[in-house]
Structure formats: C-alpha cells, structure tokens
XYZ file of C-alpha atoms in Angstrom:
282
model
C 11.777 159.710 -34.815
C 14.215 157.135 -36.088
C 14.977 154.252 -33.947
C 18.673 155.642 -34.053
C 18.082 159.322 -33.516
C 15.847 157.240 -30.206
C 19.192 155.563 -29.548
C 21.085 159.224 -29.570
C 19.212 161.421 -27.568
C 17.509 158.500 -24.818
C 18.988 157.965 -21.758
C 20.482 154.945 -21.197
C 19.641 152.207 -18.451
C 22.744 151.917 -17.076
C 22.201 148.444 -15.137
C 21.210 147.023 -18.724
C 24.514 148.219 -20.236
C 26.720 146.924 -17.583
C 24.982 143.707 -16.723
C 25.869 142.711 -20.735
C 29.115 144.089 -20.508
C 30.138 142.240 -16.914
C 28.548 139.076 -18.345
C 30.331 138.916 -21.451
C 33.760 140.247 -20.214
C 33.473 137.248 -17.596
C 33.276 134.720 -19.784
C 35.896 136.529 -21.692
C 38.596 137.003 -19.331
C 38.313 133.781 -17.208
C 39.248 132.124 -20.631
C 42.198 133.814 -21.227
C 43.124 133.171 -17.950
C 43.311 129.414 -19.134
C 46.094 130.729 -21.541
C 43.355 130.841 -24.045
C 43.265 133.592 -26.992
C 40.373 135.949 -27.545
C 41.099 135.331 -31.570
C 40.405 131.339 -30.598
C 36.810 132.525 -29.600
C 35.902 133.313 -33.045
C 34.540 131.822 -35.358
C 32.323 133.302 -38.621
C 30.678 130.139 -39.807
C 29.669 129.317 -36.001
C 28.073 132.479 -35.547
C 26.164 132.264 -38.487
C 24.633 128.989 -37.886
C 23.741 130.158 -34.570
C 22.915 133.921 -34.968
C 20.920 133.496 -38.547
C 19.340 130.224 -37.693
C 17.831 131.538 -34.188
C 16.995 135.117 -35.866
C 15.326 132.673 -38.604
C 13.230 130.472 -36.022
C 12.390 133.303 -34.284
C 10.586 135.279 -37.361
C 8.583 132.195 -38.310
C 7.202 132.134 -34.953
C 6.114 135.678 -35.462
C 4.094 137.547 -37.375
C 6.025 140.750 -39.633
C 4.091 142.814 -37.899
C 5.478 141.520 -34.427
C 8.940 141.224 -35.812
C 8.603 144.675 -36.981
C 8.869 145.810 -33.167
C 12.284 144.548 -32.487
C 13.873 147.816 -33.202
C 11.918 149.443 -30.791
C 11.509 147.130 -28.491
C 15.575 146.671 -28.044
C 15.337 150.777 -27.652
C 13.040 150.484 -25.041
C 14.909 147.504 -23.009
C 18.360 149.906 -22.892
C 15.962 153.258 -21.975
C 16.221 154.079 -18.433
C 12.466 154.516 -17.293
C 12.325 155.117 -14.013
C 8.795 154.314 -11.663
C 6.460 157.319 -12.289
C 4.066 156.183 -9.372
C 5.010 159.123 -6.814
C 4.153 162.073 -9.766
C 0.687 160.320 -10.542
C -0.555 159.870 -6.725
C 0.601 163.696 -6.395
C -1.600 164.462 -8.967
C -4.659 162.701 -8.375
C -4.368 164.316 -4.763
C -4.213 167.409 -6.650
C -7.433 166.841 -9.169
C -9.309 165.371 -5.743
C -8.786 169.116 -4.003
C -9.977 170.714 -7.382
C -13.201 168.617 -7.690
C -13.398 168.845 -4.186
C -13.784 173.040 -4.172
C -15.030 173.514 -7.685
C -16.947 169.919 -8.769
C -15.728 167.573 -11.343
C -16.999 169.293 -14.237
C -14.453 171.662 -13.311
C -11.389 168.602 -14.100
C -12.423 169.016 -17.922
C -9.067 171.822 -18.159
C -6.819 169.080 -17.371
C -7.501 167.022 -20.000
C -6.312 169.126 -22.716
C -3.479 170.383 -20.369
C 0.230 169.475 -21.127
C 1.090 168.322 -17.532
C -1.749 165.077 -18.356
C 0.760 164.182 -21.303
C 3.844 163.567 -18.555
C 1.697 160.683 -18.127
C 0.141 157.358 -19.257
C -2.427 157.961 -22.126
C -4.521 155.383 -19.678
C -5.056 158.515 -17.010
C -6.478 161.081 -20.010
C -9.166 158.341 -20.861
C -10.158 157.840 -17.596
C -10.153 161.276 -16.422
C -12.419 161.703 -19.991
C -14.863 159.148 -18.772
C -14.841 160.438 -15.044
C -15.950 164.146 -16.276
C -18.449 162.472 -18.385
C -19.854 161.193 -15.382
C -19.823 158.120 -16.508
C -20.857 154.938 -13.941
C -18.048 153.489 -11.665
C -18.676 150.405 -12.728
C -18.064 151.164 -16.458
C -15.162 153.174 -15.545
C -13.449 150.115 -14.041
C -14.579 147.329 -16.598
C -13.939 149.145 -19.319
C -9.908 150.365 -17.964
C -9.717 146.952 -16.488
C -9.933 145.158 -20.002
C -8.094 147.803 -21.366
C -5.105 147.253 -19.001
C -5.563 143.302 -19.070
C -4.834 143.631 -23.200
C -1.945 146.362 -22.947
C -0.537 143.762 -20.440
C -0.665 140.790 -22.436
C 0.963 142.826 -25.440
C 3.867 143.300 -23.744
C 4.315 139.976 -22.264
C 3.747 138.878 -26.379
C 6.348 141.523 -27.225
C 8.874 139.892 -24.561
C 8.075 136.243 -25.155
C 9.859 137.167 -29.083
C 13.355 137.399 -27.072
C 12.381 134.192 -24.904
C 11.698 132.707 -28.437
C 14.900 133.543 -29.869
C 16.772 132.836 -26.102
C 14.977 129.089 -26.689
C 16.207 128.752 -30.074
C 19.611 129.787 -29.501
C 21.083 126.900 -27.766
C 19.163 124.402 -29.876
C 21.186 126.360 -33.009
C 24.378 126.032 -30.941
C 23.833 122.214 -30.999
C 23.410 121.911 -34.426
C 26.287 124.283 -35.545
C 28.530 121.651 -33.071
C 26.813 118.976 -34.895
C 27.729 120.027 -38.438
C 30.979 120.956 -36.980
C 31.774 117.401 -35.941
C 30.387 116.000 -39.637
C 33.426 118.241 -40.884
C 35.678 116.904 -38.438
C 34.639 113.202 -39.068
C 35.137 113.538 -43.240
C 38.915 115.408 -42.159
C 39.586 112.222 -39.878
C 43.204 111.337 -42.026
C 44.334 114.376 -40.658
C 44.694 113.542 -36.934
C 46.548 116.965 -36.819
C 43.838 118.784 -37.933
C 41.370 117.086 -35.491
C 41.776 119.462 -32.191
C 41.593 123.193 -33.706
C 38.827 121.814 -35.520
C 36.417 119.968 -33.016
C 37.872 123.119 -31.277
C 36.237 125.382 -33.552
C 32.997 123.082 -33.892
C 32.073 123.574 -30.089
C 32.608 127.352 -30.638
C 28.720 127.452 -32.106
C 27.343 125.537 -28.377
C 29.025 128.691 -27.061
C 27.484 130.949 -29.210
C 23.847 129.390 -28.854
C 24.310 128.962 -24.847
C 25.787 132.968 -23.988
C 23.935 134.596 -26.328
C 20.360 132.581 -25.284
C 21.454 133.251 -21.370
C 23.591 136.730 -21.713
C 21.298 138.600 -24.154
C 18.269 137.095 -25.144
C 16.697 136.046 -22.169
C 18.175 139.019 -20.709
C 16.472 141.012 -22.464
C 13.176 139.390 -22.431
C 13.405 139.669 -18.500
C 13.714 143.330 -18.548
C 10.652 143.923 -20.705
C 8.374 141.962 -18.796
C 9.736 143.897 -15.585
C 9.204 147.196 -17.406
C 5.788 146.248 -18.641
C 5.280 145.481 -14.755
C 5.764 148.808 -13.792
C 3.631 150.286 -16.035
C 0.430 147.858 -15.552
C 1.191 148.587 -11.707
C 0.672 152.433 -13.288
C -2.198 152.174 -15.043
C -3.690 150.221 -11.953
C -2.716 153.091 -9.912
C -4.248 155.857 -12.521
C -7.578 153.495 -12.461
C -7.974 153.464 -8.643
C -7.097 157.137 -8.319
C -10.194 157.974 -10.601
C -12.445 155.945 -9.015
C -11.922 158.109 -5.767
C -12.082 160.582 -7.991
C -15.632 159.538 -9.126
C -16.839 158.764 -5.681
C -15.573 162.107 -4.416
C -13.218 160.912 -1.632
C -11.774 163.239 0.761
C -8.479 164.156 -1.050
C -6.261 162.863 2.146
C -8.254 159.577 1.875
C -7.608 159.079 -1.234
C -3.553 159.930 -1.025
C -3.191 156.985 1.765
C -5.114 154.667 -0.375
C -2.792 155.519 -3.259
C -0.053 155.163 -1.203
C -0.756 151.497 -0.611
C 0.541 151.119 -4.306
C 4.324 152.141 -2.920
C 6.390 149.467 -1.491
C 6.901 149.933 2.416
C 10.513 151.402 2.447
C 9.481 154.513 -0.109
C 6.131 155.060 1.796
C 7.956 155.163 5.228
C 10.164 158.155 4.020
C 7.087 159.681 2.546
C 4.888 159.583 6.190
C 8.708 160.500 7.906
C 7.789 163.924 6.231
C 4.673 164.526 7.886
C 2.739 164.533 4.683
C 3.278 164.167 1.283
C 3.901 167.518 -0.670
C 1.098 167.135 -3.312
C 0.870 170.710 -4.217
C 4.325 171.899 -3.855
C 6.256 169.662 -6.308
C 3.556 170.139 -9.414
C 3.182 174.345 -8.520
C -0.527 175.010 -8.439
C-alpha cells in the first residue's frame, strides 16, 4: 500500500495533529496581536534556504536507503498506535492454560493462527522456538539481540528528524546572514533597510520553529513509539520463557503484570482477576 492510501485509511494520532497545530497557531496569532500581518511572515527565498538546505544536510548524513524511510516513517509518527501490552499478557495466560492441559507441543496451532498476526512478529518466533523446545537460554539470547537491534533501528530512524531539527536553525542563521549581505549592498536606500532586514530574520524563524515545532517533534514521538514496542517485545520474551518453564498460568499473569504501570494494574486486581479467557473467546 501507498504511503498515501496509508495516510487515507490510518487513524490519526490526534495529540500529534493538535500539538503542531496549537504550536504553530501560537506563534501565529500572538504576532498578529503585535499588529503584525500573517502575509509579513512569508517569505519564499527564506524558506528555501532553510527548508532545502536542512532537507540537503540531512540526506548527506544518511544513507538513500535511510532517507528512503521518511515517507513512512512521517506515516507512522501521525498513526495512532495505542499500547498493545494488556491483549499480549491475556494471551500468554491463555497459551500457559493450553500447554498446561494439553503440553506445549500442543501451542504449534497458534502459530499459523490469525489471532498470532494481531501481534508483534517477535511473539510468532518465539512461540516457534518455544515448541521446538528449544533451551531457555537460547530462547532469551537469541530474542534479546534481536530486540537490542530492532531497538537501535528505530532510535537510527528517529535520530534522521533530530538531524534535520539540528540543521534547521544553523540554516536559519545563514539564510539571516545572506539576508543581511543583501541588505548591506541596498544600504543607499535607507528606506528600503527595515522590510528588508525584516524579511532577512524571517529565515532564523524558519530554521528555529520548524527545528523545535516539527522536527524535533517528531523525532520525540518515534523514539516514544519505538519505546512501547521494545517494552512489547520484552513483554512477549518473558511471557515465553514462563511458557518454556511451564509456570502455573496465574503465576505467570502477575509476573506479566509487573510490565503495566501501577494505576492500569490497580483497576485490573479491582476486578478480582483479569478476564484472560473472556475478552479473546476460547
């Protein structure tokens, strides 16, 4: 699917949306307030310098392949994803009570099932490995590298909108620079002088709100996203170790639990218990 048809039919992360729009419209309306003009703000020239030099700097730090990404990544940032924790401790309580009454050989129907795909592609491997009978100690070396190099991927994947957020400013400060050259070969024109060192600062504007409105931004969000999911994929690797070792299936919900900050998990034990098997129907 086309990163636009993505952009059509995704749901949107609402707090991204309107974080961008409450920044920008600040900055916006408090300078209008001054009596300034929203026309004033623009400025072609300026927003090339600052927009096509930091876009520039930012792909020579990169590879094409990295660069490549963008699209998706910027999809990904505005995608409401919410934490998927609750559905994967549910059920690994679920495969413990089926290993429990039928062995773990009998686990090897989940992993071609569709409910394993609502999931990280992490759990399939290591459900795979745990039907395989495979030692716990390879289990957890092998998931642990696994998960260390999906999470430094992402944090390479963010650090290209930290790149650009660095650059930004710098290209603001140029743009003003050149700007001011303009001004200084205009100087027999003292009427000319204000609209343009005016128009000259316009580019430190540019490079400054874009680096701390957008870019960085951003950046931010993807590392707090790619949090989530290594929190996940910790969570799918500790649930099939218990699954390995053959813990009691209430055993291994509470330990699970442990991965759910204190207010969620207080609501949870409120309940009694959680309601493994009700929610996923078996």
């Amino acid at each position: 699917m086309s990163s636009f048809l993505r952009w059509k039919v995704m749901k949107l992360d609402i707090a991204t949306i309107v974080g961008i729009i409450i920044g920008v419209g600040s900055l916006v309306y408090a300078f209008t307030l001054e009596g300034g003009t929203i026309g004033s703000l623009l400025g072609v020239s300026a927003a090339l310098i600052v927009f096509g030099g930091t876009i520039g700097a930012t792909i020579t730090s990169y590879s094409l392949e990295d660069i490549k990404k963008v699209p998706a990544l910027l999809v990904k940032a505005f995608k409401d994803e919410k934490e998927n924790y609750m559905e994967i401790i549910k059920y690994f309580t679920y495969l413990a009570q089926k290993a429990r009454s039928e062995g773990l050989l009998s686990l090897e129907s989940e992993i071609e099932s569709e409910e394993i795909n609502k999931f990280d592609p992490i759990l399939k491997e290591c459900l795979e490995l745990v039907v395989d009978g495979s030692d716990m100690e390879l289990i957890k070396t092998t998931m642990e590298n696994k998960i260390y190099m999906e999470d430094m991927q992402a944090k390479k994947e963010a650090g290209i909108f930290e790149a650009a957020g660095g650059y930004a400013p710098t290209m603001g400060i140029i743009g003003t620079v050149m700007g001011l050259v303009h001004v200084l070969s205009s100087i027999s024109e003292p009427e000319k002088l204000g609209p343009a060192i005016a128009m000259a600062f316009i580019a430190t504007l540019y490079g400054v709100s874009s680096a701390n409105l957008f870019w960085l931004p951003i950046a931010q969000k993807l590392k707090n996203k790619a949090k989530i999911k290594t929190t996940e994929r910790e969570l799918i690797l500790e649930g099939s170790l218990s699954l390995q070792a053959g813990e009691n299936p209430r055993i291994l919900e509470r330990k699970l639990l442990t991965f759910i900050t204190n207010d969620k998990r207080g609501t949870i034990i409120e309940k009694g218990r959680v309601e493994l098997n009700e929610e996923i129907g078996r």
